[in-house]
Amino acid sequence: LEAANEALRKAGEGESVTVYLYEIEPNVKKADLEGLLFRDVLSESVTPLTPIPNRTNNIEIAASLINEVIVEPGEVFSFNSYVGPYTEEAGFKLAAAYSDGEVVQELGGGVCQVASALYYCSIYSNLEIVYRTCHLYVPSYIEYGLDATVSYDSVDYRFKNNTGYPIKILASVEGDELHVSFVGTNLSGNYVETETNIVREVPYDTVYVTDESLSEGESYHVTYGFTGYQVDVYRLLYNKDGTLLLRSFENESIYSSRDEVIAVAP
């Protein structure tokens, strides 16, 4: 460019100027980049399924809708954009979900397990979390503080691919387990661990109610009790040699307690 500008400056009016072009080989070529794409398993989540057919059906559908989705560098992934709305037409069935602290039957009940697996993988892939909400009560299938709840009309889970390479989501139900993994490119070899601190614990109470239909000595659980927790999670980033590079606050998860209610005979 400098030589071309100098030639133009020296040229007289109407005079032709020849600009010489030089081919410069790039440091990184297309073939090099293609060899790096989806080379590394960045993270993987394996969580157990409860033996409830409708719930498993919903999880299978949600997993199939995000399976092999590619999140480009800088792109924000939205769970509800891919999985919702949770309708009967989409194949979702009624299964247990929480609404205002009560267990209700909702279409798509159980898809939160898929959102939780995505959140888990997002953290362990060292990605940016855009929006996440914990469950009302402690989850049974994943570590406290590493869950994410969703509801199509109100609560989403979103993360951003803040790496320089695309990330592919792999999700499937295998036997009685949900498998979710992120495949991308990790040139540095850095990896993430988490640190979970239980800040506060709120025990539940046991409450007895009378059921006139029961005979003497009979009883049953109306609801099972949940202990409440306040949990702080930290993200620990290590280099490939195991040296701690960064310890950062990840989230505060507050889970409510719920009384154990037992029905007894008069």
PDB file of C-alpha atoms in Angstrom:
ATOM      1  CA  LEU A   1       0.000   0.000   0.000  1.00  0.00           C
ATOM      2  CA  GLU A   2       2.824   2.389   0.834  1.00  0.00           C
ATOM      3  CA  ALA A   3       4.550   1.764  -2.530  1.00  0.00           C
ATOM      4  CA  ALA A   4       1.280   2.183  -4.434  1.00  0.00           C
ATOM      5  CA  ASN A   5       0.529   5.508  -2.743  1.00  0.00           C
ATOM      6  CA  GLU A   6       4.057   6.718  -3.524  1.00  0.00           C
ATOM      7  CA  ALA A   7       3.661   5.765  -7.208  1.00  0.00           C
ATOM      8  CA  LEU A   8       0.346   7.616  -7.431  1.00  0.00           C
ATOM      9  CA  ARG A   9       1.841  10.682  -5.802  1.00  0.00           C
ATOM     10  CA  LYS A  10       4.665  10.823  -8.346  1.00  0.00           C
ATOM     11  CA  ALA A  11       2.471  10.129 -11.409  1.00  0.00           C
ATOM     12  CA  GLY A  12       1.556  12.986 -13.669  1.00  0.00           C
ATOM     13  CA  GLU A  13      -1.981  13.873 -14.763  1.00  0.00           C
ATOM     14  CA  GLY A  14      -3.461  11.131 -16.944  1.00  0.00           C
ATOM     15  CA  GLU A  15      -0.466   8.859 -16.395  1.00  0.00           C
ATOM     16  CA  SER A  16      -1.070   5.142 -15.766  1.00  0.00           C
ATOM     17  CA  VAL A  17       0.281   3.597 -12.587  1.00  0.00           C
ATOM     18  CA  THR A  18       0.981  -0.100 -12.103  1.00  0.00           C
ATOM     19  CA  VAL A  19       0.204  -1.528  -8.641  1.00  0.00           C
ATOM     20  CA  TYR A  20       1.974  -4.775  -7.858  1.00  0.00           C
ATOM     21  CA  LEU A  21       0.080  -7.428  -5.873  1.00  0.00           C
ATOM     22  CA  TYR A  22       1.789  -9.973  -3.675  1.00  0.00           C
ATOM     23  CA  GLU A  23       0.196 -13.225  -2.468  1.00  0.00           C
ATOM     24  CA  ILE A  24       0.679 -13.656   1.274  1.00  0.00           C
ATOM     25  CA  GLU A  25       0.076 -17.075   2.790  1.00  0.00           C
ATOM     26  CA  PRO A  26      -2.213 -16.887   5.869  1.00  0.00           C
ATOM     27  CA  ASN A  27      -0.869 -18.123   9.162  1.00  0.00           C
ATOM     28  CA  VAL A  28      -4.033 -20.196   9.634  1.00  0.00           C
ATOM     29  CA  LYS A  29      -5.743 -21.813   6.653  1.00  0.00           C
ATOM     30  CA  LYS A  30      -9.247 -23.184   6.212  1.00  0.00           C
ATOM     31  CA  ALA A  31      -7.989 -26.757   6.467  1.00  0.00           C
ATOM     32  CA  ASP A  32      -6.297 -25.919   9.766  1.00  0.00           C
ATOM     33  CA  LEU A  33      -9.510 -24.475  11.175  1.00  0.00           C
ATOM     34  CA  GLU A  34     -11.607 -27.408   9.993  1.00  0.00           C
ATOM     35  CA  GLY A  35      -9.244 -29.734  11.807  1.00  0.00           C
ATOM     36  CA  LEU A  36      -9.908 -27.864  15.054  1.00  0.00           C
ATOM     37  CA  LEU A  37     -13.704 -27.774  14.821  1.00  0.00           C
ATOM     38  CA  PHE A  38     -15.529 -29.976  17.355  1.00  0.00           C
ATOM     39  CA  ARG A  39     -12.212 -31.568  18.281  1.00  0.00           C
ATOM     40  CA  ASP A  40     -12.598 -31.561  22.066  1.00  0.00           C
ATOM     41  CA  VAL A  41     -15.253 -32.662  24.548  1.00  0.00           C
ATOM     42  CA  LEU A  42     -15.559 -29.511  26.625  1.00  0.00           C
ATOM     43  CA  SER A  43     -17.916 -30.950  29.251  1.00  0.00           C
ATOM     44  CA  GLU A  44     -20.354 -33.767  29.888  1.00  0.00           C
ATOM     45  CA  SER A  45     -23.335 -34.302  32.190  1.00  0.00           C
ATOM     46  CA  VAL A  46     -24.885 -37.668  33.045  1.00  0.00           C
ATOM     47  CA  THR A  47     -27.964 -37.541  35.281  1.00  0.00           C
ATOM     48  CA  PRO A  48     -30.337 -40.338  36.385  1.00  0.00           C
ATOM     49  CA  LEU A  49     -33.947 -40.483  35.241  1.00  0.00           C
ATOM     50  CA  THR A  50     -36.860 -41.302  37.523  1.00  0.00           C
ATOM     51  CA  PRO A  51     -38.966 -44.272  36.335  1.00  0.00           C
ATOM     52  CA  ILE A  52     -41.950 -42.133  35.287  1.00  0.00           C
ATOM     53  CA  PRO A  53     -42.836 -42.720  31.598  1.00  0.00           C
ATOM     54  CA  ASN A  54     -44.431 -39.316  30.927  1.00  0.00           C
ATOM     55  CA  ARG A  55     -41.507 -37.465  32.464  1.00  0.00           C
ATOM     56  CA  THR A  56     -38.999 -39.515  30.487  1.00  0.00           C
ATOM     57  CA  ASN A  57     -41.011 -38.846  27.315  1.00  0.00           C
ATOM     58  CA  ASN A  58     -40.737 -35.098  27.891  1.00  0.00           C
ATOM     59  CA  ILE A  59     -37.015 -35.308  28.540  1.00  0.00           C
ATOM     60  CA  GLU A  60     -36.492 -37.365  25.384  1.00  0.00           C
ATOM     61  CA  ILE A  61     -38.327 -34.752  23.291  1.00  0.00           C
ATOM     62  CA  ALA A  62     -36.388 -31.857  24.824  1.00  0.00           C
ATOM     63  CA  ALA A  63     -33.098 -33.684  24.309  1.00  0.00           C
ATOM     64  CA  SER A  64     -33.921 -34.407  20.657  1.00  0.00           C
ATOM     65  CA  LEU A  65     -34.750 -30.737  20.012  1.00  0.00           C
ATOM     66  CA  ILE A  66     -31.338 -29.506  21.197  1.00  0.00           C
ATOM     67  CA  ASN A  67     -29.292 -32.456  19.943  1.00  0.00           C
ATOM     68  CA  GLU A  68     -26.621 -31.401  17.404  1.00  0.00           C
ATOM     69  CA  VAL A  69     -27.538 -27.717  17.739  1.00  0.00           C
ATOM     70  CA  ILE A  70     -24.474 -25.605  16.906  1.00  0.00           C
ATOM     71  CA  VAL A  71     -23.925 -22.411  18.895  1.00  0.00           C
ATOM     72  CA  GLU A  72     -21.668 -20.051  16.967  1.00  0.00           C
ATOM     73  CA  PRO A  73     -19.037 -17.831  18.637  1.00  0.00           C
ATOM     74  CA  GLY A  74     -20.755 -14.855  20.256  1.00  0.00           C
ATOM     75  CA  GLU A  75     -24.224 -16.438  19.912  1.00  0.00           C
ATOM     76  CA  VAL A  76     -26.633 -16.706  22.863  1.00  0.00           C
ATOM     77  CA  PHE A  77     -28.432 -20.046  23.193  1.00  0.00           C
ATOM     78  CA  SER A  78     -31.994 -19.927  24.562  1.00  0.00           C
ATOM     79  CA  PHE A  79     -33.533 -23.140  25.909  1.00  0.00           C
ATOM     80  CA  ASN A  80     -37.119 -22.053  25.316  1.00  0.00           C
ATOM     81  CA  SER A  81     -36.366 -20.964  21.759  1.00  0.00           C
ATOM     82  CA  TYR A  82     -35.496 -24.549  20.866  1.00  0.00           C
ATOM     83  CA  VAL A  83     -37.661 -26.614  23.209  1.00  0.00           C
ATOM     84  CA  GLY A  84     -40.790 -24.557  23.816  1.00  0.00           C
ATOM     85  CA  PRO A  85     -43.656 -24.218  23.764  1.00  0.00           C
ATOM     86  CA  TYR A  86     -44.361 -27.409  25.720  1.00  0.00           C
ATOM     87  CA  THR A  87     -47.582 -28.433  24.010  1.00  0.00           C
ATOM     88  CA  GLU A  88     -49.516 -31.615  23.420  1.00  0.00           C
ATOM     89  CA  GLU A  89     -49.102 -31.079  19.662  1.00  0.00           C
ATOM     90  CA  ALA A  90     -45.320 -31.176  20.146  1.00  0.00           C
ATOM     91  CA  GLY A  91     -45.641 -34.536  21.920  1.00  0.00           C
ATOM     92  CA  PHE A  92     -45.243 -33.378  25.502  1.00  0.00           C
ATOM     93  CA  LYS A  93     -47.241 -35.166  28.193  1.00  0.00           C
ATOM     94  CA  LEU A  94     -48.456 -34.326  31.692  1.00  0.00           C
ATOM     95  CA  ALA A  95     -45.873 -34.867  34.413  1.00  0.00           C
ATOM     96  CA  ALA A  96     -45.094 -33.464  37.842  1.00  0.00           C
ATOM     97  CA  ALA A  97     -43.922 -29.857  38.101  1.00  0.00           C
ATOM     98  CA  TYR A  98     -43.895 -27.166  40.790  1.00  0.00           C
ATOM     99  CA  SER A  99     -46.323 -24.250  40.663  1.00  0.00           C
ATOM    100  CA  ASP A 100     -46.616 -21.794  43.576  1.00  0.00           C
ATOM    101  CA  GLY A 101     -44.975 -24.334  45.842  1.00  0.00           C
ATOM    102  CA  GLU A 102     -47.377 -27.132  44.950  1.00  0.00           C
ATOM    103  CA  VAL A 103     -46.811 -30.258  42.872  1.00  0.00           C
ATOM    104  CA  VAL A 104     -49.028 -30.081  39.787  1.00  0.00           C
ATOM    105  CA  GLN A 105     -49.311 -31.988  36.522  1.00  0.00           C
ATOM    106  CA  GLU A 106     -48.070 -29.877  33.614  1.00  0.00           C
ATOM    107  CA  LEU A 107     -47.283 -30.518  29.974  1.00  0.00           C
ATOM    108  CA  GLY A 108     -43.530 -30.821  29.667  1.00  0.00           C
ATOM    109  CA  GLY A 109     -42.942 -31.653  33.317  1.00  0.00           C
ATOM    110  CA  GLY A 110     -39.330 -32.831  33.664  1.00  0.00           C
ATOM    111  CA  VAL A 111     -37.698 -30.718  30.929  1.00  0.00           C
ATOM    112  CA  CYS A 112     -35.913 -28.787  33.680  1.00  0.00           C
ATOM    113  CA  GLN A 113     -33.548 -31.741  33.928  1.00  0.00           C
ATOM    114  CA  VAL A 114     -32.357 -31.001  30.393  1.00  0.00           C
ATOM    115  CA  ALA A 115     -31.951 -27.295  31.219  1.00  0.00           C
ATOM    116  CA  SER A 116     -29.980 -28.256  34.332  1.00  0.00           C
ATOM    117  CA  ALA A 117     -27.667 -30.480  32.296  1.00  0.00           C
ATOM    118  CA  LEU A 118     -27.077 -27.570  29.910  1.00  0.00           C
ATOM    119  CA  TYR A 119     -26.249 -25.250  32.807  1.00  0.00           C
ATOM    120  CA  TYR A 120     -23.844 -27.807  34.232  1.00  0.00           C
ATOM    121  CA  CYS A 121     -22.092 -28.162  30.872  1.00  0.00           C
ATOM    122  CA  SER A 122     -22.004 -24.392  30.393  1.00  0.00           C
ATOM    123  CA  ILE A 123     -20.124 -23.912  33.655  1.00  0.00           C
ATOM    124  CA  TYR A 124     -17.662 -26.732  33.035  1.00  0.00           C
ATOM    125  CA  SER A 125     -17.054 -25.413  29.503  1.00  0.00           C
ATOM    126  CA  ASN A 126     -16.249 -22.023  31.077  1.00  0.00           C
ATOM    127  CA  LEU A 127     -19.006 -20.245  29.160  1.00  0.00           C
ATOM    128  CA  GLU A 128     -20.821 -17.033  30.022  1.00  0.00           C
ATOM    129  CA  ILE A 129     -24.168 -17.539  31.784  1.00  0.00           C
ATOM    130  CA  VAL A 130     -26.743 -15.047  30.527  1.00  0.00           C
ATOM    131  CA  TYR A 131     -29.815 -16.092  32.554  1.00  0.00           C
ATOM    132  CA  ARG A 132     -30.407 -18.885  35.044  1.00  0.00           C
ATOM    133  CA  THR A 133     -32.846 -19.546  37.906  1.00  0.00           C
ATOM    134  CA  CYS A 134     -32.614 -22.360  40.445  1.00  0.00           C
ATOM    135  CA  HIS A 135     -35.509 -24.629  41.416  1.00  0.00           C
ATOM    136  CA  LEU A 136     -37.885 -23.887  44.275  1.00  0.00           C
ATOM    137  CA  TYR A 137     -36.763 -27.037  46.103  1.00  0.00           C
ATOM    138  CA  VAL A 138     -33.434 -28.872  46.020  1.00  0.00           C
ATOM    139  CA  PRO A 139     -32.971 -31.049  42.916  1.00  0.00           C
ATOM    140  CA  SER A 140     -32.608 -34.806  43.279  1.00  0.00           C
ATOM    141  CA  TYR A 141     -30.690 -35.538  40.070  1.00  0.00           C
ATOM    142  CA  ILE A 142     -27.860 -32.983  40.111  1.00  0.00           C
ATOM    143  CA  GLU A 143     -25.607 -31.237  42.619  1.00  0.00           C
ATOM    144  CA  TYR A 144     -27.106 -28.359  44.575  1.00  0.00           C
ATOM    145  CA  GLY A 145     -26.418 -25.046  42.872  1.00  0.00           C
ATOM    146  CA  LEU A 146     -25.858 -26.600  39.431  1.00  0.00           C
ATOM    147  CA  ASP A 147     -29.515 -26.871  38.393  1.00  0.00           C
ATOM    148  CA  ALA A 148     -31.639 -24.590  36.212  1.00  0.00           C
ATOM    149  CA  THR A 149     -35.409 -24.360  36.068  1.00  0.00           C
ATOM    150  CA  VAL A 150     -37.456 -23.321  33.030  1.00  0.00           C
ATOM    151  CA  SER A 151     -41.043 -22.409  32.212  1.00  0.00           C
ATOM    152  CA  TYR A 152     -41.904 -21.454  28.657  1.00  0.00           C
ATOM    153  CA  ASP A 153     -44.006 -18.396  29.459  1.00  0.00           C
ATOM    154  CA  SER A 154     -41.798 -16.972  32.206  1.00  0.00           C
ATOM    155  CA  VAL A 155     -38.394 -18.556  32.893  1.00  0.00           C
ATOM    156  CA  ASP A 156     -35.688 -19.351  30.341  1.00  0.00           C
ATOM    157  CA  TYR A 157     -32.130 -20.652  30.520  1.00  0.00           C
ATOM    158  CA  ARG A 158     -29.580 -18.877  28.316  1.00  0.00           C
ATOM    159  CA  PHE A 159     -25.819 -19.058  27.875  1.00  0.00           C
ATOM    160  CA  LYS A 160     -23.374 -17.354  25.505  1.00  0.00           C
ATOM    161  CA  ASN A 161     -20.653 -19.034  23.484  1.00  0.00           C
ATOM    162  CA  ASN A 162     -17.789 -16.726  24.464  1.00  0.00           C
ATOM    163  CA  THR A 163     -15.140 -18.940  22.855  1.00  0.00           C
ATOM    164  CA  GLY A 164     -13.619 -18.355  19.437  1.00  0.00           C
ATOM    165  CA  TYR A 165     -15.028 -21.586  17.998  1.00  0.00           C
ATOM    166  CA  PRO A 166     -18.511 -23.083  17.463  1.00  0.00           C
ATOM    167  CA  ILE A 167     -19.905 -25.467  20.057  1.00  0.00           C
ATOM    168  CA  LYS A 168     -22.100 -28.458  19.258  1.00  0.00           C
ATOM    169  CA  ILE A 169     -24.622 -29.730  21.822  1.00  0.00           C
ATOM    170  CA  LEU A 170     -25.115 -33.488  22.007  1.00  0.00           C
ATOM    171  CA  ALA A 171     -28.111 -34.710  24.021  1.00  0.00           C
ATOM    172  CA  SER A 172     -29.814 -38.098  24.311  1.00  0.00           C
ATOM    173  CA  VAL A 173     -31.554 -40.478  26.683  1.00  0.00           C
ATOM    174  CA  GLU A 174     -29.588 -43.677  27.094  1.00  0.00           C
ATOM    175  CA  GLY A 175     -31.284 -46.295  29.238  1.00  0.00           C
ATOM    176  CA  ASP A 176     -32.220 -44.630  32.513  1.00  0.00           C
ATOM    177  CA  GLU A 177     -29.823 -41.684  32.100  1.00  0.00           C
ATOM    178  CA  LEU A 178     -29.801 -38.314  30.365  1.00  0.00           C
ATOM    179  CA  HIS A 179     -26.520 -37.609  28.576  1.00  0.00           C
ATOM    180  CA  VAL A 180     -25.614 -34.057  27.531  1.00  0.00           C
ATOM    181  CA  SER A 181     -22.211 -32.893  26.307  1.00  0.00           C
ATOM    182  CA  PHE A 182     -20.637 -29.841  24.666  1.00  0.00           C
ATOM    183  CA  VAL A 183     -18.135 -30.453  21.863  1.00  0.00           C
ATOM    184  CA  GLY A 184     -15.909 -27.617  20.679  1.00  0.00           C
ATOM    185  CA  THR A 185     -12.299 -26.478  20.652  1.00  0.00           C
ATOM    186  CA  ASN A 186     -10.075 -26.022  23.709  1.00  0.00           C
ATOM    187  CA  LEU A 187      -6.639 -24.892  22.564  1.00  0.00           C
ATOM    188  CA  SER A 188      -5.413 -23.813  26.005  1.00  0.00           C
ATOM    189  CA  GLY A 189      -6.217 -27.018  27.870  1.00  0.00           C
ATOM    190  CA  ASN A 190      -7.810 -24.968  30.684  1.00  0.00           C
ATOM    191  CA  TYR A 191     -10.529 -26.698  32.690  1.00  0.00           C
ATOM    192  CA  VAL A 192     -13.133 -25.825  35.316  1.00  0.00           C
ATOM    193  CA  GLU A 193     -13.995 -27.226  38.727  1.00  0.00           C
ATOM    194  CA  THR A 194     -16.705 -25.966  41.084  1.00  0.00           C
ATOM    195  CA  GLU A 195     -16.775 -25.253  44.801  1.00  0.00           C
ATOM    196  CA  THR A 196     -20.107 -25.481  46.626  1.00  0.00           C
ATOM    197  CA  ASN A 197     -20.642 -23.917  50.050  1.00  0.00           C
ATOM    198  CA  ILE A 198     -23.820 -24.500  52.051  1.00  0.00           C
ATOM    199  CA  VAL A 199     -24.325 -21.139  53.778  1.00  0.00           C
ATOM    200  CA  ARG A 200     -27.593 -21.894  55.548  1.00  0.00           C
ATOM    201  CA  GLU A 201     -29.803 -24.908  56.173  1.00  0.00           C
ATOM    202  CA  VAL A 202     -33.514 -24.740  57.048  1.00  0.00           C
ATOM    203  CA  PRO A 203     -34.923 -28.044  58.388  1.00  0.00           C
ATOM    204  CA  TYR A 204     -38.480 -29.030  57.630  1.00  0.00           C
ATOM    205  CA  ASP A 205     -41.229 -29.751  60.163  1.00  0.00           C
ATOM    206  CA  THR A 206     -43.416 -32.854  60.321  1.00  0.00           C
ATOM    207  CA  VAL A 207     -47.132 -32.088  60.361  1.00  0.00           C
ATOM    208  CA  TYR A 208     -49.906 -34.621  61.042  1.00  0.00           C
ATOM    209  CA  VAL A 209     -53.388 -34.288  59.568  1.00  0.00           C
ATOM    210  CA  THR A 210     -56.443 -36.429  60.181  1.00  0.00           C
ATOM    211  CA  ASP A 211     -57.970 -38.533  57.428  1.00  0.00           C
ATOM    212  CA  GLU A 212     -61.389 -39.846  58.485  1.00  0.00           C
ATOM    213  CA  SER A 213     -61.196 -42.649  55.909  1.00  0.00           C
ATOM    214  CA  LEU A 214     -58.231 -44.321  57.640  1.00  0.00           C
ATOM    215  CA  SER A 215     -58.538 -47.130  60.138  1.00  0.00           C
ATOM    216  CA  GLU A 216     -56.691 -47.076  63.432  1.00  0.00           C
ATOM    217  CA  GLY A 217     -52.940 -47.413  62.903  1.00  0.00           C
ATOM    218  CA  GLU A 218     -53.035 -46.509  59.189  1.00  0.00           C
ATOM    219  CA  SER A 219     -51.185 -43.510  57.740  1.00  0.00           C
ATOM    220  CA  TYR A 220     -49.660 -42.192  54.509  1.00  0.00           C
ATOM    221  CA  HIS A 221     -47.490 -39.335  53.314  1.00  0.00           C
ATOM    222  CA  VAL A 222     -49.364 -36.385  51.837  1.00  0.00           C
ATOM    223  CA  THR A 223     -46.082 -34.628  51.026  1.00  0.00           C
ATOM    224  CA  TYR A 224     -42.467 -35.486  51.724  1.00  0.00           C
ATOM    225  CA  GLY A 225     -40.335 -32.926  53.471  1.00  0.00           C
ATOM    226  CA  PHE A 226     -37.577 -30.884  51.860  1.00  0.00           C
ATOM    227  CA  THR A 227     -34.789 -29.203  53.762  1.00  0.00           C
ATOM    228  CA  GLY A 228     -34.172 -25.646  52.611  1.00  0.00           C
ATOM    229  CA  TYR A 229     -30.691 -24.441  51.686  1.00  0.00           C
ATOM    230  CA  GLN A 230     -28.775 -21.346  50.742  1.00  0.00           C
ATOM    231  CA  VAL A 231     -25.924 -22.483  48.506  1.00  0.00           C
ATOM    232  CA  ASP A 232     -23.055 -20.417  47.094  1.00  0.00           C
ATOM    233  CA  VAL A 233     -21.215 -21.820  44.071  1.00  0.00           C
ATOM    234  CA  TYR A 234     -17.781 -20.705  42.845  1.00  0.00           C
ATOM    235  CA  ARG A 235     -16.170 -21.398  39.474  1.00  0.00           C
ATOM    236  CA  LEU A 236     -12.501 -22.416  39.607  1.00  0.00           C
ATOM    237  CA  LEU A 237     -10.518 -22.112  36.377  1.00  0.00           C
ATOM    238  CA  TYR A 238      -7.276 -24.126  36.110  1.00  0.00           C
ATOM    239  CA  ASN A 239      -4.670 -24.308  33.387  1.00  0.00           C
ATOM    240  CA  LYS A 240      -3.686 -27.654  31.900  1.00  0.00           C
ATOM    241  CA  ASP A 241      -0.932 -28.044  34.519  1.00  0.00           C
ATOM    242  CA  GLY A 242      -3.412 -27.748  37.394  1.00  0.00           C
ATOM    243  CA  THR A 243      -2.530 -24.201  38.455  1.00  0.00           C
ATOM    244  CA  LEU A 244      -5.526 -22.164  39.663  1.00  0.00           C
ATOM    245  CA  LEU A 245      -5.972 -19.176  37.341  1.00  0.00           C
ATOM    246  CA  LEU A 246      -9.236 -17.695  38.632  1.00  0.00           C
ATOM    247  CA  ARG A 247     -11.793 -18.273  41.390  1.00  0.00           C
ATOM    248  CA  SER A 248     -15.035 -16.425  40.662  1.00  0.00           C
ATOM    249  CA  PHE A 249     -18.492 -16.339  42.253  1.00  0.00           C
ATOM    250  CA  GLU A 250     -20.926 -18.318  40.120  1.00  0.00           C
ATOM    251  CA  ASN A 251     -24.326 -18.112  41.804  1.00  0.00           C
ATOM    252  CA  GLU A 252     -26.361 -17.991  44.986  1.00  0.00           C
ATOM    253  CA  SER A 253     -29.086 -20.639  44.969  1.00  0.00           C
ATOM    254  CA  ILE A 254     -31.840 -20.422  47.578  1.00  0.00           C
ATOM    255  CA  TYR A 255     -34.043 -23.499  47.963  1.00  0.00           C
ATOM    256  CA  SER A 256     -37.173 -23.407  50.108  1.00  0.00           C
ATOM    257  CA  SER A 257     -38.040 -25.880  52.829  1.00  0.00           C
ATOM    258  CA  ARG A 258     -41.296 -27.852  52.677  1.00  0.00           C
ATOM    259  CA  ASP A 259     -43.088 -29.516  55.564  1.00  0.00           C
ATOM    260  CA  GLU A 260     -43.507 -33.265  55.669  1.00  0.00           C
ATOM    261  CA  VAL A 261     -47.250 -33.899  55.947  1.00  0.00           C
ATOM    262  CA  ILE A 262     -48.496 -37.276  57.170  1.00  0.00           C
ATOM    263  CA  ALA A 263     -52.164 -38.283  57.196  1.00  0.00           C
ATOM    264  CA  VAL A 264     -53.228 -40.425  60.175  1.00  0.00           C
ATOM    265  CA  ALA A 265     -56.403 -42.064  61.388  1.00  0.00           C
ATOM    266  CA  PRO A 266     -58.690 -40.170  63.795  1.00  0.00           C
TER     267      PRO A 266
END
